[in-house]
Short mmCIF file of C-alpha atoms in Angstrom, two decimals:
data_model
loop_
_atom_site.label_atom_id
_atom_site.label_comp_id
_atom_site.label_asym_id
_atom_site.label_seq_id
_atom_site.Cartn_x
_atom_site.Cartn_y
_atom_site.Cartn_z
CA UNK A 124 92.95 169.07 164.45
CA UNK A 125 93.94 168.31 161.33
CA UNK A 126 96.25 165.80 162.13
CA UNK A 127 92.98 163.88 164.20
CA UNK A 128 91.18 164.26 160.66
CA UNK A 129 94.25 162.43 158.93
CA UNK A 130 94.18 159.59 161.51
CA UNK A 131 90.66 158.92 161.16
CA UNK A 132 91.17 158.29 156.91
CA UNK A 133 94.10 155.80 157.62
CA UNK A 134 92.10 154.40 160.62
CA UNK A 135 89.01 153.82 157.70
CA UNK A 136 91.73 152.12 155.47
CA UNK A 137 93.40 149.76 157.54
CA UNK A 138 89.91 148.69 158.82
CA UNK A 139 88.33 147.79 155.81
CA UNK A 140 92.06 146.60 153.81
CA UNK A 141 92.66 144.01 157.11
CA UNK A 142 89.66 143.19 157.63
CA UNK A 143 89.00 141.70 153.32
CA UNK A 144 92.09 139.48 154.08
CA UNK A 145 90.35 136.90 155.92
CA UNK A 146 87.11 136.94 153.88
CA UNK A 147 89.22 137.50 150.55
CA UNK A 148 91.31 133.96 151.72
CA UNK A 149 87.86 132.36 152.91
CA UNK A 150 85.89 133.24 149.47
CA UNK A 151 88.80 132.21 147.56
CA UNK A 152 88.46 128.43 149.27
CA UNK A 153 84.87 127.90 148.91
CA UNK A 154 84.41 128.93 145.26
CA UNK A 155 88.28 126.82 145.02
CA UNK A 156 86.52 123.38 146.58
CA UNK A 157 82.81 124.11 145.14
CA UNK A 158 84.32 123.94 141.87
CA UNK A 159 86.64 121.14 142.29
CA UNK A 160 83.22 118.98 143.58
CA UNK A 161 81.18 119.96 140.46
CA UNK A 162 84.05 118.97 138.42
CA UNK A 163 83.76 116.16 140.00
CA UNK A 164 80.28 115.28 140.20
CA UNK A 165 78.37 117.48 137.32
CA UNK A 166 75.52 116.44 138.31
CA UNK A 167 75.47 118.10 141.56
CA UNK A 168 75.65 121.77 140.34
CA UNK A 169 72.07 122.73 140.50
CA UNK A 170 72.85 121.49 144.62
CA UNK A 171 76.15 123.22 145.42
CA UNK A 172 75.32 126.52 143.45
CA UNK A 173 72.83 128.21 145.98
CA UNK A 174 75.21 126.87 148.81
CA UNK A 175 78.15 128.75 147.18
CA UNK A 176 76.16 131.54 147.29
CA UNK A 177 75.16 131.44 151.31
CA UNK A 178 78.46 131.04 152.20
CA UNK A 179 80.24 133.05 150.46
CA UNK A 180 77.54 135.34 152.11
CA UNK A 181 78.02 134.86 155.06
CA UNK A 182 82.33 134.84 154.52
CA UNK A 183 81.78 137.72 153.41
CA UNK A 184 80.18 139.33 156.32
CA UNK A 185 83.49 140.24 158.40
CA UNK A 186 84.81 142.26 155.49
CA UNK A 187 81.35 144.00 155.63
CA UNK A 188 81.50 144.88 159.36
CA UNK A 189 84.76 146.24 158.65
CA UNK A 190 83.20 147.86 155.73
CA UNK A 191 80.99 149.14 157.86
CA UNK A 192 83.31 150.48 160.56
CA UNK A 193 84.72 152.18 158.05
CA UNK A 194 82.09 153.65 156.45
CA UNK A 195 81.21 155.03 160.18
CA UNK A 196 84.47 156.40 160.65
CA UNK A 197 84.35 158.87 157.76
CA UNK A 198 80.55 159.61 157.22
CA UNK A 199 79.13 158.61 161.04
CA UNK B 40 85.04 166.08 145.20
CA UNK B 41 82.27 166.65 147.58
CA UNK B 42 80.52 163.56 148.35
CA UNK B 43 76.98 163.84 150.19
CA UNK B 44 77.06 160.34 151.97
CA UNK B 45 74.90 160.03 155.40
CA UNK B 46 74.57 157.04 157.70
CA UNK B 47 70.86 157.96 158.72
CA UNK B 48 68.28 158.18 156.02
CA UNK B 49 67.46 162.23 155.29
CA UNK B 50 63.86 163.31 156.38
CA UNK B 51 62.11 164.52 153.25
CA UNK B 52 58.50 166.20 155.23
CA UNK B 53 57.12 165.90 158.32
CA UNK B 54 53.35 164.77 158.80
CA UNK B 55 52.50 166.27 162.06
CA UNK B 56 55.35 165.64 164.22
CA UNK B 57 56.04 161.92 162.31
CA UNK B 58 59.40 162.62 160.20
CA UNK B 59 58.71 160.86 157.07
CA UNK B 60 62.41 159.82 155.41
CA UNK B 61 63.14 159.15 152.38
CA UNK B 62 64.16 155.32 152.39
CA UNK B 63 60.59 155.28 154.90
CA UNK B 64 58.87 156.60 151.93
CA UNK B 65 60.10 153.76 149.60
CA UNK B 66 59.69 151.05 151.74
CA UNK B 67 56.04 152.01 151.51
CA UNK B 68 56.13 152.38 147.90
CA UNK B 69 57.71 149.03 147.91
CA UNK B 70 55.08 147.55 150.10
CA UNK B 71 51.93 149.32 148.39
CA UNK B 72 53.36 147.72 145.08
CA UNK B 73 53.78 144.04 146.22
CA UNK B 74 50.58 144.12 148.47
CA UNK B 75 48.87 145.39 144.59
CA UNK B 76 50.54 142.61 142.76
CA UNK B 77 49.95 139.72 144.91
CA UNK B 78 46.38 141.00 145.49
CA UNK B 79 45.47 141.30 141.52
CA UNK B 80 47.12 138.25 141.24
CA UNK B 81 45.08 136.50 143.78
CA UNK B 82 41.83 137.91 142.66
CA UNK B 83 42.54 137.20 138.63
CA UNK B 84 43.51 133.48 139.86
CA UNK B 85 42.63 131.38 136.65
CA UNK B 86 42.75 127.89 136.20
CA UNK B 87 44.93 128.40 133.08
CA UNK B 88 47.66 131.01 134.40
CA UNK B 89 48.79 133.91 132.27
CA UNK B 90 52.27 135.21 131.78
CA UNK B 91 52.93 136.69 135.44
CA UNK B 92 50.87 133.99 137.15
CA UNK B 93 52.90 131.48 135.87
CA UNK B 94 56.29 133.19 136.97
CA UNK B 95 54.61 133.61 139.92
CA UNK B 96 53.29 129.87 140.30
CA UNK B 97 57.00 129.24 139.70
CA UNK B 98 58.63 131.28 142.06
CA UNK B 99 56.48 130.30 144.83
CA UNK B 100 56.74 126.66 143.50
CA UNK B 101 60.51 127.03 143.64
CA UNK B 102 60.45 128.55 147.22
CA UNK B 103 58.27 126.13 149.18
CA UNK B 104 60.46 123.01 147.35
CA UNK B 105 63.29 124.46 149.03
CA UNK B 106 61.91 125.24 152.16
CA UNK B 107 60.73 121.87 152.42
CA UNK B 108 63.92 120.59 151.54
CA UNK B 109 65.38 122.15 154.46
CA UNK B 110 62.95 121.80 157.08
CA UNK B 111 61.78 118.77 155.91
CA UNK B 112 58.24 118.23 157.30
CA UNK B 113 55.35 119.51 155.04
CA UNK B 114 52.84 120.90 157.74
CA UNK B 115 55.95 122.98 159.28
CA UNK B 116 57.39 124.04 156.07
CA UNK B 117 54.09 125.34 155.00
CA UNK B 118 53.87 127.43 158.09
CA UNK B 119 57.53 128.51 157.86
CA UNK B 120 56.84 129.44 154.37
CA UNK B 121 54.83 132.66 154.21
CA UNK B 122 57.37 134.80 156.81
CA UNK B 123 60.36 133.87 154.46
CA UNK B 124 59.37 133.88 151.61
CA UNK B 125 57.62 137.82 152.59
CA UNK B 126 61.40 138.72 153.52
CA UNK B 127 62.48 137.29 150.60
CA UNK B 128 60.59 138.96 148.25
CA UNK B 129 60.45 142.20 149.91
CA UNK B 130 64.32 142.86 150.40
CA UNK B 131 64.54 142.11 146.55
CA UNK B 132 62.34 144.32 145.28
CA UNK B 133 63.55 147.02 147.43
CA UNK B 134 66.70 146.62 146.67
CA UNK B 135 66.07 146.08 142.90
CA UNK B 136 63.89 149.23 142.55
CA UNK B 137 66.85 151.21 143.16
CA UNK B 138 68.00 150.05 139.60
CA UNK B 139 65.38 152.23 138.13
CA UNK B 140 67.29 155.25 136.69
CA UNK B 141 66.56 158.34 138.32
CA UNK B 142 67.97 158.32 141.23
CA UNK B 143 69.78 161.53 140.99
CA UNK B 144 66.10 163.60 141.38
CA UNK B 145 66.87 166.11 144.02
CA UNK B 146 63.70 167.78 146.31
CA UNK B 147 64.70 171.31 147.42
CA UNK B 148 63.50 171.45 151.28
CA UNK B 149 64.05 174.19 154.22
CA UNK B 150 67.52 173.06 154.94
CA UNK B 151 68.79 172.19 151.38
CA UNK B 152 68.94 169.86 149.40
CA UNK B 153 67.56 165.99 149.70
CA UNK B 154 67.48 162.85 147.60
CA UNK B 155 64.41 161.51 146.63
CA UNK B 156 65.82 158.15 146.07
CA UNK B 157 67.52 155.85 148.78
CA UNK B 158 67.96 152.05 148.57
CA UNK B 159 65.37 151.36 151.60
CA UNK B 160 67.66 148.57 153.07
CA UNK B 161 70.53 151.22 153.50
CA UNK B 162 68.67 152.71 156.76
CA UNK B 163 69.57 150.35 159.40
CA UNK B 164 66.32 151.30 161.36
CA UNK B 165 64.30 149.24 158.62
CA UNK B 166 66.96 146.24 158.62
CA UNK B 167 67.32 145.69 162.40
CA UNK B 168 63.50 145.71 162.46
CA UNK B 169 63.11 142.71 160.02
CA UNK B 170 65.98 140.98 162.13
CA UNK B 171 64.05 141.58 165.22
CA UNK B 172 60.92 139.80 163.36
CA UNK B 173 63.20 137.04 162.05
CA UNK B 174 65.31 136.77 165.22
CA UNK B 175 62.37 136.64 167.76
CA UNK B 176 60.49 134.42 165.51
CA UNK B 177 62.96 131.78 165.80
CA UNK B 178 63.56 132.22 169.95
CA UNK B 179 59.46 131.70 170.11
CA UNK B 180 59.77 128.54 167.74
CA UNK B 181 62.47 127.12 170.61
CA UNK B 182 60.11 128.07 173.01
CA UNK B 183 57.43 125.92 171.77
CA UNK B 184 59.61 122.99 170.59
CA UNK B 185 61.74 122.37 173.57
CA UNK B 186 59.27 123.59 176.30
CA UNK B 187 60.14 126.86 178.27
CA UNK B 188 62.72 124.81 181.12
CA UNK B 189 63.75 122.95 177.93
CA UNK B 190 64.27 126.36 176.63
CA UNK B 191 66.48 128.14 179.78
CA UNK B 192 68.03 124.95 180.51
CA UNK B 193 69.65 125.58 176.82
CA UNK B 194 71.30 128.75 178.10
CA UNK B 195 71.94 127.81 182.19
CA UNK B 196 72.74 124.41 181.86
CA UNK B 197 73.85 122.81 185.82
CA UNK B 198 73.10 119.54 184.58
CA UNK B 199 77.12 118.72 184.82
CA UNK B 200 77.04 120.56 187.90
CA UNK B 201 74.63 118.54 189.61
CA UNK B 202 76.06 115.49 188.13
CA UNK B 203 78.74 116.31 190.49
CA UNK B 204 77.54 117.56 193.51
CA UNK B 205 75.40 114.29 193.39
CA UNK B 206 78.65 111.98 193.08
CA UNK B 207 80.00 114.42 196.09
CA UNK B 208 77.18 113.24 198.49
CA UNK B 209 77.71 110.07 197.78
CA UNK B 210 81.22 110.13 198.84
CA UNK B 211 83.21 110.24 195.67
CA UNK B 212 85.06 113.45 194.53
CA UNK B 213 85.58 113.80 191.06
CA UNK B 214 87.19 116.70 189.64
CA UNK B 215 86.51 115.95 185.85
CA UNK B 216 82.77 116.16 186.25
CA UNK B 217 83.45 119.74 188.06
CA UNK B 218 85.17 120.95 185.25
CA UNK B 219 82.58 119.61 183.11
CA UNK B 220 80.06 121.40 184.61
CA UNK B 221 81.95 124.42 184.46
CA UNK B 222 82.36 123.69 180.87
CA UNK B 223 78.32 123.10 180.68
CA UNK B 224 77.56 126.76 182.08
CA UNK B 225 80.14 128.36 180.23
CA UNK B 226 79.17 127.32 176.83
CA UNK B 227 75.02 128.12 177.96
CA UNK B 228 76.47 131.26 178.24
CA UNK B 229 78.60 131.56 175.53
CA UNK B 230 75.18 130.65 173.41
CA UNK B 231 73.77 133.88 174.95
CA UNK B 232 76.28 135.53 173.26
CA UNK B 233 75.52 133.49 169.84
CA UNK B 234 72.08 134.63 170.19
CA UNK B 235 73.16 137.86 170.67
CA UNK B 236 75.30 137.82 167.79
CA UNK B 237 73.03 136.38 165.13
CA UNK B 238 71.21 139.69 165.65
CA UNK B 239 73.93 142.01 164.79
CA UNK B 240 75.57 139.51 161.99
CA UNK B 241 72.42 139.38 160.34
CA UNK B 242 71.11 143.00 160.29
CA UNK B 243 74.71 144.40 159.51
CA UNK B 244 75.25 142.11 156.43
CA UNK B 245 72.35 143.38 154.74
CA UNK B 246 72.71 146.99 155.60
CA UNK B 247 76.47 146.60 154.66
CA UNK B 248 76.07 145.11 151.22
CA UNK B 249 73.49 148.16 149.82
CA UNK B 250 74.80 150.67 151.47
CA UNK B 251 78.47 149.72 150.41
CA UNK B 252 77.00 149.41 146.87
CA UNK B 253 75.16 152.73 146.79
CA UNK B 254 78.56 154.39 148.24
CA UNK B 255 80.45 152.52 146.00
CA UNK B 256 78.63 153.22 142.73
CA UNK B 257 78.54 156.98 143.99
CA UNK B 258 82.44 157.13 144.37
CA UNK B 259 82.94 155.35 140.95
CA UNK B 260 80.51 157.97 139.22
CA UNK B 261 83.00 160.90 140.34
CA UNK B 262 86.09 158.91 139.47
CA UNK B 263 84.91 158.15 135.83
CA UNK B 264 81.08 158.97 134.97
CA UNK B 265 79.25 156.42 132.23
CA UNK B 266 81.21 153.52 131.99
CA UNK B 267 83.35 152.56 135.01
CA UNK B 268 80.22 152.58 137.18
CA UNK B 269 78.86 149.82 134.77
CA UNK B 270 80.54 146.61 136.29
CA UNK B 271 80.00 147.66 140.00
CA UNK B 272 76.07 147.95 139.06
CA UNK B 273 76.12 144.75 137.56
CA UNK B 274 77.78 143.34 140.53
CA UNK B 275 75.40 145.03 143.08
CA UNK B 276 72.17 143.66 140.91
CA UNK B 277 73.55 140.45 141.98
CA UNK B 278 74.20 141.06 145.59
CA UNK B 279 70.63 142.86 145.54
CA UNK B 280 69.00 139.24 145.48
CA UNK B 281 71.68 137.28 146.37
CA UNK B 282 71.55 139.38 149.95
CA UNK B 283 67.70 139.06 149.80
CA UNK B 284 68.37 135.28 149.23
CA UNK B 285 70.58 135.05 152.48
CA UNK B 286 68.94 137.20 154.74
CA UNK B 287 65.71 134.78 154.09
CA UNK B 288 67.83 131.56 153.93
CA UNK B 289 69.50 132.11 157.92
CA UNK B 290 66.32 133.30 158.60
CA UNK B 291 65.04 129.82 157.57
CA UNK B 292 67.92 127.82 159.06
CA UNK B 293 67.43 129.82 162.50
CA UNK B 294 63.85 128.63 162.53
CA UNK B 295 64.91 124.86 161.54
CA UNK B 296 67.67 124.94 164.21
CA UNK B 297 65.25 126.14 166.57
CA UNK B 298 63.19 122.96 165.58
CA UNK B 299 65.39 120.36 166.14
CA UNK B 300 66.76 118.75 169.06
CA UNK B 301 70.12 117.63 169.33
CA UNK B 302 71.05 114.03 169.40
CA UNK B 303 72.42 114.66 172.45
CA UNK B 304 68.90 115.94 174.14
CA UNK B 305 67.44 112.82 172.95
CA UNK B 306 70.53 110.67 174.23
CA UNK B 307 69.75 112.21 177.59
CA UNK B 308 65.98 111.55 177.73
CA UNK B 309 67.10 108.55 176.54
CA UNK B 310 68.72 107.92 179.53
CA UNK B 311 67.18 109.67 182.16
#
């Protein structure tokens, strides 16, 4: 039994530490290329800013189903 | 360490036989309070605004330029408005009243012991409700907008398939518009799926977000209490609205997706 209990805390770890790769990689990018266009075009940070913000969002989102995985594995 | 961390929301009293949970509780609170506000506000409406109706001239100022600038016609926009901006403003100040310090008050009840406080959006019963509302909303805007065939024929499309089977009586057997029709179905399909999808995607990125942050702050308070906590609840007061933000922006950009037909509709009609 308590071997079961020790598979389920790797089983939360590996979910959630593969699963922030992708979205780690992906975030990186965006904030990477939103940056580069305000540097070049200043004037179109007030545009880009909110936009950074959705999609980082929504990047985000696979980490936070494996997050949430996770989280289901050791409280659910 | 003994961490008390629960998926489902803990029931705090029963009224009758209706279990009345703790995040239930505040998302009452949290309703009461905005329904006050924007009611006092309405009601005190002076031609020169005060202090909050000004922030709140702004704010709503600020929202309907940007839903305009999405959906882009001003009847629709101002019809779109009211639902988004509602989920807007609700998911933030639900998930910014759990900033108010507190939140450690503990009611003594017949099994034990229960938190008082709960960040409402970290019950997924309350989230997949809202992306129900949101969700349906949009499917009944695509209703309206492409007509209900217009609507199925989105999802079963046999339009390639009949392409075919027309060429076929005619004599001529071409295999490429077979496996375009195939193509056709499988991808109305496949946008099942999509549909499917946005409802899960959008009701598990909310409830992901607080409730990570709530079990997140939690851990942090056991590892080192008063100041490593500090940065992680500055970072979750910015995904409190950010999240808020997004859940009301894709609800917005469902809607306007539902609105518009593609250029390849109209190229069709066009034709036909």
């Amino acid at each position: 039994m308590e071997e079961v209990e020790g598979l389920k805390y790797i089983a939360a770890a590996l979910s959630i530490g593969l699963g922030a790769i992708g979205s780690g990689i992906g975030e990186g990018m965006i904030a990477a290329k939103a940056l580069e266009a305000i540097g070049r075009n200043p004037e179109a940070g007030g545009k880009i800013t909110p936009l950074i913000f959705v999609t980082m969002a929504i990047t985000e989102s696979t980490a936070i189903y494996s997050l949430v995985v996770s989280l289901i594995i050791l409280f659910g | 360490m003994e961490l008390n961390i629960s998926l489902a929301p803990e029931i705090l009293f029963k009224i009758g036989s209706f279990p009345v949970s703790n995040s239930f509780f505040w998302m009452v609170v949290v309703s009461i309070s905005l329904m006050i506000l924007i009611l006092t506000i309405r009601y005190k409406f002076k031609q020169v605004p005060g202090r909050t109706q000004a922030a709140f001239e702004i704010l709503i100022e600020g929202g309907l330029d940007f839903v305009q600038s999405i959906i882009e016609d001003k009847d629709i926009a101002k019809k779109v408005f009211p639902l988004v901006f509602t989920l807007f403003l609700f998911i933030m100040l639900a998930n910014l009243i759990t900033f108010i310090p507190g939140s450690a008050v503990v009611l003594e009840s017949g099994e034990g012991k229960v938190s008082l406080f709960r960040a409402v959006m970290s019950d997924y019963g309350i989230v997949i409700v809202m992306t129900l509302v949101a969700v349906i909303t949009a499917q009944i805007v695509a209703i309206i907008s492409f007509g209900p065939f217009g609507y199925l024929g989105k999802y079963f499309n046999f339009s390639g398939m009949k392409e075919f089977f027309s060429e076929l009586f005619r004599g001529k057997l071409k295999f490429g518009l077979l496996a375009q029709g195939f193509l056709d179905i499988f991808l109305g399909l496949m946008d099942i799926v999509g549909e499917i999808a946005k409802i899960v995607s959008l009701s598990f990125r909310l409830f992901g977000n607080i409730f990570a942050g709530e079990v997140l702050g939690m851990v942090m308070l056991f590892l080192m209490p008063w100041f490593l906590p500090l940065p992680f609840q500055f970072l979750s007061l910015l995904t409190a609205v950010v999240q808020a933000f997004v859940f009301a922006v894709l609800t917005l950009m469902f809607i306007s997706l539902a609105l518009k037909i593609d250029d390849e509709d109209l190229n069709e009609k066009a034709t036909v």
